[in-house]
PDB file of C-alpha atoms and ligand atoms in Angstrom:
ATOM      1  CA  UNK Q 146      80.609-113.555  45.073  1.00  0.00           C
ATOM      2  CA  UNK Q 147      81.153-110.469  47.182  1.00  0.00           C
ATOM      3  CA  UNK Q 148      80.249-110.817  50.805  1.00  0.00           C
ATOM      4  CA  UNK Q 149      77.339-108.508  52.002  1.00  0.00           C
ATOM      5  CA  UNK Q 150      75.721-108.127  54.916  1.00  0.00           C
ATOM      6  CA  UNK Q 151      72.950-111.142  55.885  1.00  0.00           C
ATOM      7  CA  UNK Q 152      69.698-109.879  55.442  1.00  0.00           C
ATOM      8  CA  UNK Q 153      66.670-111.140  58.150  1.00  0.00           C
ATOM      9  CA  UNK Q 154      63.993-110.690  55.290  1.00  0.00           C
ATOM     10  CA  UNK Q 155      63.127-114.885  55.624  1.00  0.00           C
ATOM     11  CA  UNK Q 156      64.343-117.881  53.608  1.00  0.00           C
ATOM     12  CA  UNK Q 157      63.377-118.393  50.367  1.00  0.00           C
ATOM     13  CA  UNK Q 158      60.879-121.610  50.752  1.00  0.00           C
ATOM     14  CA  UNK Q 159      61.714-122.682  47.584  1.00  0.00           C
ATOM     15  CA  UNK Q 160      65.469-122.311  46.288  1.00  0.00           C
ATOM     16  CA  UNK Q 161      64.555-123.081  42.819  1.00  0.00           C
ATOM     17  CA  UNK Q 162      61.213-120.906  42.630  1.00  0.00           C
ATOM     18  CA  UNK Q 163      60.711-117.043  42.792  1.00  0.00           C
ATOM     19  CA  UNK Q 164      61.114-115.460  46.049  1.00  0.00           C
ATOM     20  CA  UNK Q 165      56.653-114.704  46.699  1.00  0.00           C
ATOM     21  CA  UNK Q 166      55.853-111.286  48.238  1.00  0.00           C
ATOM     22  CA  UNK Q 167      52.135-110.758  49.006  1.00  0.00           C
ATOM     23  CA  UNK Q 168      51.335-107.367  50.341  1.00  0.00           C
ATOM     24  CA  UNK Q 169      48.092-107.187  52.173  1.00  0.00           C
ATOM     25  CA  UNK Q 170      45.558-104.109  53.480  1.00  0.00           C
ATOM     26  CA  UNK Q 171      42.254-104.381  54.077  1.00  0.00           C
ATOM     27  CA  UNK Q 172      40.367-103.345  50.778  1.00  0.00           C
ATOM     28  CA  UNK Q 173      42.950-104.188  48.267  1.00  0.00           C
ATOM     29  CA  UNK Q 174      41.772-101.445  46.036  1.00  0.00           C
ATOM     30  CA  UNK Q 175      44.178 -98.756  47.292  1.00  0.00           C
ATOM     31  CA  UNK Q 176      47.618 -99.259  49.562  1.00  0.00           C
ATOM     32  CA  UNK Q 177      48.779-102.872  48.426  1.00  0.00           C
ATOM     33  CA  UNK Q 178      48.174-102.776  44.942  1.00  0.00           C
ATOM     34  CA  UNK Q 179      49.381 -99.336  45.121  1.00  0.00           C
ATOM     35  CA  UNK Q 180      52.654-101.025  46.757  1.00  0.00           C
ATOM     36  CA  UNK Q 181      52.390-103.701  44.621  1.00  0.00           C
ATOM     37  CA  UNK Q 182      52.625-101.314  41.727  1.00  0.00           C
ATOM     38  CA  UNK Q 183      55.999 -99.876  43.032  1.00  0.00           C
ATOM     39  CA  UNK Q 184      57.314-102.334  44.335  1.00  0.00           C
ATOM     40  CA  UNK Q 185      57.342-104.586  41.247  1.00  0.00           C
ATOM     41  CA  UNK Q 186      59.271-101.292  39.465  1.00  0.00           C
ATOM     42  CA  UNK Q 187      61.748-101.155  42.294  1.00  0.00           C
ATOM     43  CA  UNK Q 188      62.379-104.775  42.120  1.00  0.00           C
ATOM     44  CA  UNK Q 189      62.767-104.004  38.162  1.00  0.00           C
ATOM     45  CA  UNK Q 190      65.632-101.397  39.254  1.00  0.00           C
ATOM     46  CA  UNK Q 191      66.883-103.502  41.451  1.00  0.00           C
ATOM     47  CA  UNK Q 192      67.262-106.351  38.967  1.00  0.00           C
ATOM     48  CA  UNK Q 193      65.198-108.938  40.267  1.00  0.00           C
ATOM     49  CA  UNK Q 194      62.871-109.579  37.278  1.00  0.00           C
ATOM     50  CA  UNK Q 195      62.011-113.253  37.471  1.00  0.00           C
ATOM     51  CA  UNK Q 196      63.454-113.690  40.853  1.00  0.00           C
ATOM     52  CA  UNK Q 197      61.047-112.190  42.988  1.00  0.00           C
ATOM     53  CA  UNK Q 198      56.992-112.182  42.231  1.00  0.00           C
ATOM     54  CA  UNK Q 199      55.225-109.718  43.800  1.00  0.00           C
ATOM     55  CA  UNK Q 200      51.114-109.683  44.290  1.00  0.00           C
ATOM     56  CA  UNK Q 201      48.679-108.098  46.444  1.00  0.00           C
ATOM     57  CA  UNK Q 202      45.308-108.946  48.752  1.00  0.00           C
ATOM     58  CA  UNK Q 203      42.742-107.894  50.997  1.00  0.00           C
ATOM     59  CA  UNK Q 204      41.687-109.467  54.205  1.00  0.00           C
ATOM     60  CA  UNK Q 205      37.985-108.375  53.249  1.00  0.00           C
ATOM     61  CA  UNK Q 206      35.823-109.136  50.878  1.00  0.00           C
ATOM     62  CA  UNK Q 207      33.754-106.240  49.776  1.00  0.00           C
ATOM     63  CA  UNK Q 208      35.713-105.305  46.798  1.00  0.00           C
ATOM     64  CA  UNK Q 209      36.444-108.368  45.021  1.00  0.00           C
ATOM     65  CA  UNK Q 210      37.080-108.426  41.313  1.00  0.00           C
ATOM     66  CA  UNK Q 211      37.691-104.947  41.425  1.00  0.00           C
ATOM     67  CA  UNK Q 212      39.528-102.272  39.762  1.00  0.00           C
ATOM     68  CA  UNK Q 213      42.161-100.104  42.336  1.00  0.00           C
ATOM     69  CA  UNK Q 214      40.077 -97.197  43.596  1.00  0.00           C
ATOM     70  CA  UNK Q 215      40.286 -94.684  40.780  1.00  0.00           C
ATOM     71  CA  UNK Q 216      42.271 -91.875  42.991  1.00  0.00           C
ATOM     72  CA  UNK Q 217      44.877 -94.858  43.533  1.00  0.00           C
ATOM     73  CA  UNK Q 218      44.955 -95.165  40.139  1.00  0.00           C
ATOM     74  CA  UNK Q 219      45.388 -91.693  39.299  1.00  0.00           C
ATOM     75  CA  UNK Q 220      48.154 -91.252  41.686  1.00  0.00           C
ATOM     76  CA  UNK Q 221      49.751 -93.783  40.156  1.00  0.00           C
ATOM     77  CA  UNK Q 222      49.595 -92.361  36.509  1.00  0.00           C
ATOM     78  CA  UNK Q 223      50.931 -88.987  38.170  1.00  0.00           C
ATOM     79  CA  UNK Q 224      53.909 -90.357  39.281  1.00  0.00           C
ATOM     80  CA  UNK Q 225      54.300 -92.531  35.774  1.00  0.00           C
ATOM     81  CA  UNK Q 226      52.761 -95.939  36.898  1.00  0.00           C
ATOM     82  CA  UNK Q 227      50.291 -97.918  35.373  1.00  0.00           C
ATOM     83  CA  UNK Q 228      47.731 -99.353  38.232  1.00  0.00           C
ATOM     84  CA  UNK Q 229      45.005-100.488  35.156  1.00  0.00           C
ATOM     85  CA  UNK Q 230      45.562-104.096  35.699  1.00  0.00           C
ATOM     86  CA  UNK Q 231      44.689-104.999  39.031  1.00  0.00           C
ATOM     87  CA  UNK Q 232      41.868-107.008  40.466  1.00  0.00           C
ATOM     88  CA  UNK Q 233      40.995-107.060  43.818  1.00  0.00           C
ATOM     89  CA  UNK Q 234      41.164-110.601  45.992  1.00  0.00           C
ATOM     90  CA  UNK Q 235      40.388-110.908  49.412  1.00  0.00           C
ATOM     91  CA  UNK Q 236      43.307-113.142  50.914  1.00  0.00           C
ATOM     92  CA  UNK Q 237      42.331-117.024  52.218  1.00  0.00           C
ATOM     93  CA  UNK Q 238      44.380-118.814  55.336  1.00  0.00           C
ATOM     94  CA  UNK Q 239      45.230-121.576  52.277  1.00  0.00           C
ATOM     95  CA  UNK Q 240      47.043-119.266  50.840  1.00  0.00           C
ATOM     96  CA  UNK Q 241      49.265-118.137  53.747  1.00  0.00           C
ATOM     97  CA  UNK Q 242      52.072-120.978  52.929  1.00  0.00           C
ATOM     98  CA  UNK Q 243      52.573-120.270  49.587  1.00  0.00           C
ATOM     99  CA  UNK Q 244      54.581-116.833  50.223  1.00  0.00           C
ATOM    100  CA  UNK Q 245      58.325-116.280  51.393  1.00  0.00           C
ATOM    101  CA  UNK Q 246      57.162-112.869  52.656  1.00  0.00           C
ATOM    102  CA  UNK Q 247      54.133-110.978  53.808  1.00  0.00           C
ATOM    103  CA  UNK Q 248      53.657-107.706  54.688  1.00  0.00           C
ATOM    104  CA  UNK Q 249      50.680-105.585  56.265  1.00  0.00           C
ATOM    105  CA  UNK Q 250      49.761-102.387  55.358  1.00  0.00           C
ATOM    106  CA  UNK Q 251      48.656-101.689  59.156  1.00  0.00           C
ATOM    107  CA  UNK Q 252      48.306-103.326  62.476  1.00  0.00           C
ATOM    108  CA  UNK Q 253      44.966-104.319  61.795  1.00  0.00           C
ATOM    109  CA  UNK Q 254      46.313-105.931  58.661  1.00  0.00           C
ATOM    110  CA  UNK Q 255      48.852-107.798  60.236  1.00  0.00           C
ATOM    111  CA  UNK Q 256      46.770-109.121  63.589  1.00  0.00           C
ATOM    112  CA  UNK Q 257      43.796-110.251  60.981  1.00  0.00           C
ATOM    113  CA  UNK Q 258      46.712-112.139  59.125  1.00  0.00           C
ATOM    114  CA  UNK Q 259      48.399-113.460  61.994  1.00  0.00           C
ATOM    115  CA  UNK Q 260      45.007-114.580  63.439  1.00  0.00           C
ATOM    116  CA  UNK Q 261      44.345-116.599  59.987  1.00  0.00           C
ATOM    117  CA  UNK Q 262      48.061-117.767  60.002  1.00  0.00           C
ATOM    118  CA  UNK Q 263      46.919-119.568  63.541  1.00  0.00           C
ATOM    119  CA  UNK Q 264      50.317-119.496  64.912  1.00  0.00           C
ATOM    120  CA  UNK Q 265      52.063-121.168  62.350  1.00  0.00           C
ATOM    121  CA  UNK Q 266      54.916-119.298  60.908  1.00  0.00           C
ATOM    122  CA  UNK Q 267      53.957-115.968  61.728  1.00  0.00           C
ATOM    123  CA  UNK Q 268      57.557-114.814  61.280  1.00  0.00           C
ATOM    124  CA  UNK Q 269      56.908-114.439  57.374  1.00  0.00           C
ATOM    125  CA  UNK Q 270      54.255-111.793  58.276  1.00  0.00           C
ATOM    126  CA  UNK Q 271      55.733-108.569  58.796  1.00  0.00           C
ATOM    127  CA  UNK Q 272      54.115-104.894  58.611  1.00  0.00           C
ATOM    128  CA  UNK Q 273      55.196-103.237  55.656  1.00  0.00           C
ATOM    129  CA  UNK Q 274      56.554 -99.667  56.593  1.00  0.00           C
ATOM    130  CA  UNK Q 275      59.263-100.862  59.133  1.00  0.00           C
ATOM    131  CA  UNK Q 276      60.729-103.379  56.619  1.00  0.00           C
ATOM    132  CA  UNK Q 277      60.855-100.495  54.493  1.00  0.00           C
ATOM    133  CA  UNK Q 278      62.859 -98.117  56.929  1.00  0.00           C
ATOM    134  CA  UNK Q 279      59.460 -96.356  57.624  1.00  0.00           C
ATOM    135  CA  UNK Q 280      59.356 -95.355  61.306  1.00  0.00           C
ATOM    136  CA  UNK Q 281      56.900 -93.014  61.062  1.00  0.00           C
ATOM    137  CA  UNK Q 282      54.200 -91.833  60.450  1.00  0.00           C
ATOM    138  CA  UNK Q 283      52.650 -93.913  63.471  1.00  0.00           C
ATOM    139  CA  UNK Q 284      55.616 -96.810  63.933  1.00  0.00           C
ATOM    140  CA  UNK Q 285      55.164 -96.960  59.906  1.00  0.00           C
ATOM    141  CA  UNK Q 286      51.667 -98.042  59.243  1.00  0.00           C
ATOM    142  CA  UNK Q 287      50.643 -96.824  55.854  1.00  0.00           C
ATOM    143  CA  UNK Q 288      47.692 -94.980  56.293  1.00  0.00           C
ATOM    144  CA  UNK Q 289      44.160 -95.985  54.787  1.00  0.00           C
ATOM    145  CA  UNK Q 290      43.554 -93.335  52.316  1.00  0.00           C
ATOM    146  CA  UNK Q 291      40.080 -94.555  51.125  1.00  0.00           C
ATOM    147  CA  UNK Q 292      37.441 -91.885  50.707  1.00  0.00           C
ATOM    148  CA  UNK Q 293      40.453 -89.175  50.995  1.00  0.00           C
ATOM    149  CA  UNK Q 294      41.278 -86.210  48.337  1.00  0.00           C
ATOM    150  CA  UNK Q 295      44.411 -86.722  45.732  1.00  0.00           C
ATOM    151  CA  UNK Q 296      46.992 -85.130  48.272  1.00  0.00           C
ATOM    152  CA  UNK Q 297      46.368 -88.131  50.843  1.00  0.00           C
ATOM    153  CA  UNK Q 298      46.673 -90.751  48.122  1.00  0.00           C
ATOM    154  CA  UNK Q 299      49.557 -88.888  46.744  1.00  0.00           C
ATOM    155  CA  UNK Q 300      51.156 -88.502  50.391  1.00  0.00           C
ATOM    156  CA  UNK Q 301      50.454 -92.640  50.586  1.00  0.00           C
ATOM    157  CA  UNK Q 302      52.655 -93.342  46.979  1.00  0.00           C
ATOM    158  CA  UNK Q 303      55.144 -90.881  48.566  1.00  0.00           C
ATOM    159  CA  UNK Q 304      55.349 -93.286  51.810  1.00  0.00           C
ATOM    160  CA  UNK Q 305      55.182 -96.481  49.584  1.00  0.00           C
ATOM    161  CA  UNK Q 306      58.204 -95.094  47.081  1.00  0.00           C
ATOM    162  CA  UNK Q 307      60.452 -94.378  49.881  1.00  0.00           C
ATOM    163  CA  UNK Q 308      59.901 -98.259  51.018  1.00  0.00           C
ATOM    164  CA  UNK Q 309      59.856 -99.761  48.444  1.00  0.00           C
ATOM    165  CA  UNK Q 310      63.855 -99.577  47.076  1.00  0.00           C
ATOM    166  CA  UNK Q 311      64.402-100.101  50.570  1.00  0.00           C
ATOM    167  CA  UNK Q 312      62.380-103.802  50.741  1.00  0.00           C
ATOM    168  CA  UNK Q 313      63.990-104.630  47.172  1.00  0.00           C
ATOM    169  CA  UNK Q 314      67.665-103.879  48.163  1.00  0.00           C
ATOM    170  CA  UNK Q 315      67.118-106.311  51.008  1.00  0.00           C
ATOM    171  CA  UNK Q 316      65.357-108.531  48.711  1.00  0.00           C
ATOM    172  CA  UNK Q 317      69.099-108.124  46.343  1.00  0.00           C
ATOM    173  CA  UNK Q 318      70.839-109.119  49.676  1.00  0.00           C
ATOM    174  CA  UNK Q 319      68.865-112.093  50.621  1.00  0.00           C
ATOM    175  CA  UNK Q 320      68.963-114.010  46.758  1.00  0.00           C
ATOM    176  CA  UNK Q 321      72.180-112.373  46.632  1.00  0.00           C
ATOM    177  CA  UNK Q 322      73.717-114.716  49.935  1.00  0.00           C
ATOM    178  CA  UNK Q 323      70.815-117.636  49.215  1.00  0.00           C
ATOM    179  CA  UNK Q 324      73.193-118.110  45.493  1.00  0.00           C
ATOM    180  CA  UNK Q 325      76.395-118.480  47.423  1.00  0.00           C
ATOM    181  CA  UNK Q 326      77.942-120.937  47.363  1.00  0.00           C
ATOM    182  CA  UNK Q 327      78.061-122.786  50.782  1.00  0.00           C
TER     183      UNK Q 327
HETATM  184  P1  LIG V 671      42.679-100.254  51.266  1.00  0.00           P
HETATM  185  O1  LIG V 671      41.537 -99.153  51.498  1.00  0.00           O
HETATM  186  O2  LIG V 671      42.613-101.212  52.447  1.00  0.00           O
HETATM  187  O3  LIG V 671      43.937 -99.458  51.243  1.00  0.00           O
HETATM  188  O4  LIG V 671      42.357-100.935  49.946  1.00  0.00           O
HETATM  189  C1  LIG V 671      40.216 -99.503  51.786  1.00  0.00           C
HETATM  190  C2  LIG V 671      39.337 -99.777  50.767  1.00  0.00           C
HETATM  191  C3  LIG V 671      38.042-100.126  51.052  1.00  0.00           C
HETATM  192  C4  LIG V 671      37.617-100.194  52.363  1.00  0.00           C
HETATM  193  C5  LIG V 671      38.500 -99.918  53.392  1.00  0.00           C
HETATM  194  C6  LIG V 671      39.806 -99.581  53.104  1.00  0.00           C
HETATM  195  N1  LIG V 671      36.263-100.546  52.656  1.00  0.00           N
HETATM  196  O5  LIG V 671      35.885-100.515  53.851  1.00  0.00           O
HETATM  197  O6  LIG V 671      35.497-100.893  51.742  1.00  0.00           O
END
């Protein structure tokens, strides 16, 4: 296999098992299953079907069972996705050790995550936008958009797109060196 470049996204957990993304904001009705909705189509491009599984939560719990906000939705359809499926969840500390990789959609995100993780391998939990290449806007938080018009929603997708290829490249990189041989 060709050599590439190591990538610091973490171990896989389970060598045999899909490589478990869960991206996390606070509502999960607009910017992680927004990014979950991309990202799942980058990983697609990327060629990753089967080996990575991508899902999405919310640290709170007012919108459970819920459709995305319907001006996440529509972004969506603009650009050509399909956000119809989702159902919101509100994330639980049991779950925490069940993903490879997650990733906040904001500060707030990731210190209510790291405060349910309790200490114990907080290096899986990551904010979102710099593991994407995002730098800005704001150190690469993705904005909360809730209650906004169609250009901040749009402006969000825009944000998520550019991360996303970015994540599943290094996503490629990480299964692609986990499958070497040793
Ligand atoms: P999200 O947006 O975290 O991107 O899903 C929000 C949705 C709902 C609320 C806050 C943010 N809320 O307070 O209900």
């Amino acid at each position: 296999m060709a050599s590439s470049p190591a990538s610091d996204l973490p171990p896989a957990r389970d060598p045999d098992g899909p490589y478990r993304v869960c991206l996390v904001c606070l509502g999960n009705i607009c910017r992680s299953p927004m990014a979950e909705t991309v990202l799942r189509d980058a990983i697609t491009a990327a060629g990753l079907d089967g080996a990575v599984a991508v899902d999405s939560a919310g640290t709170g719990d007012w919108h459970i069972g819920e459709q995305m906000d319907a001006s996440a939705r529509e972004a969506l359809s603009r650009r050509g996705y399909d956000g119809s499926a989702h159902r919101a969840r509100q994330i639980e500390s049991s779950w925490l050790p069940q993903y490879d990789l997650i990733l906040a959609m904001d500060r707030n995100n990731l210190h209510n995550l790291r405060r349910m993780a309790a200490g114990t391998d907080t290096g899986r939990i990551r904010l979102f936008g710099p593991e994407g290449g995002l730098t800005e806007p704001d150190g690469g938080q993705i904005p909360d958009p809730w209650g906004g018009g169609a250009e901040q929603f749009d402006y969000v997708l825009g944000l998520l797109r550019r991360a996303t290829p970015v994540i599943a490249r290094r996503l490629a990189r990480l299964l692609e060196s986990d499958d070497a041989p040793a």
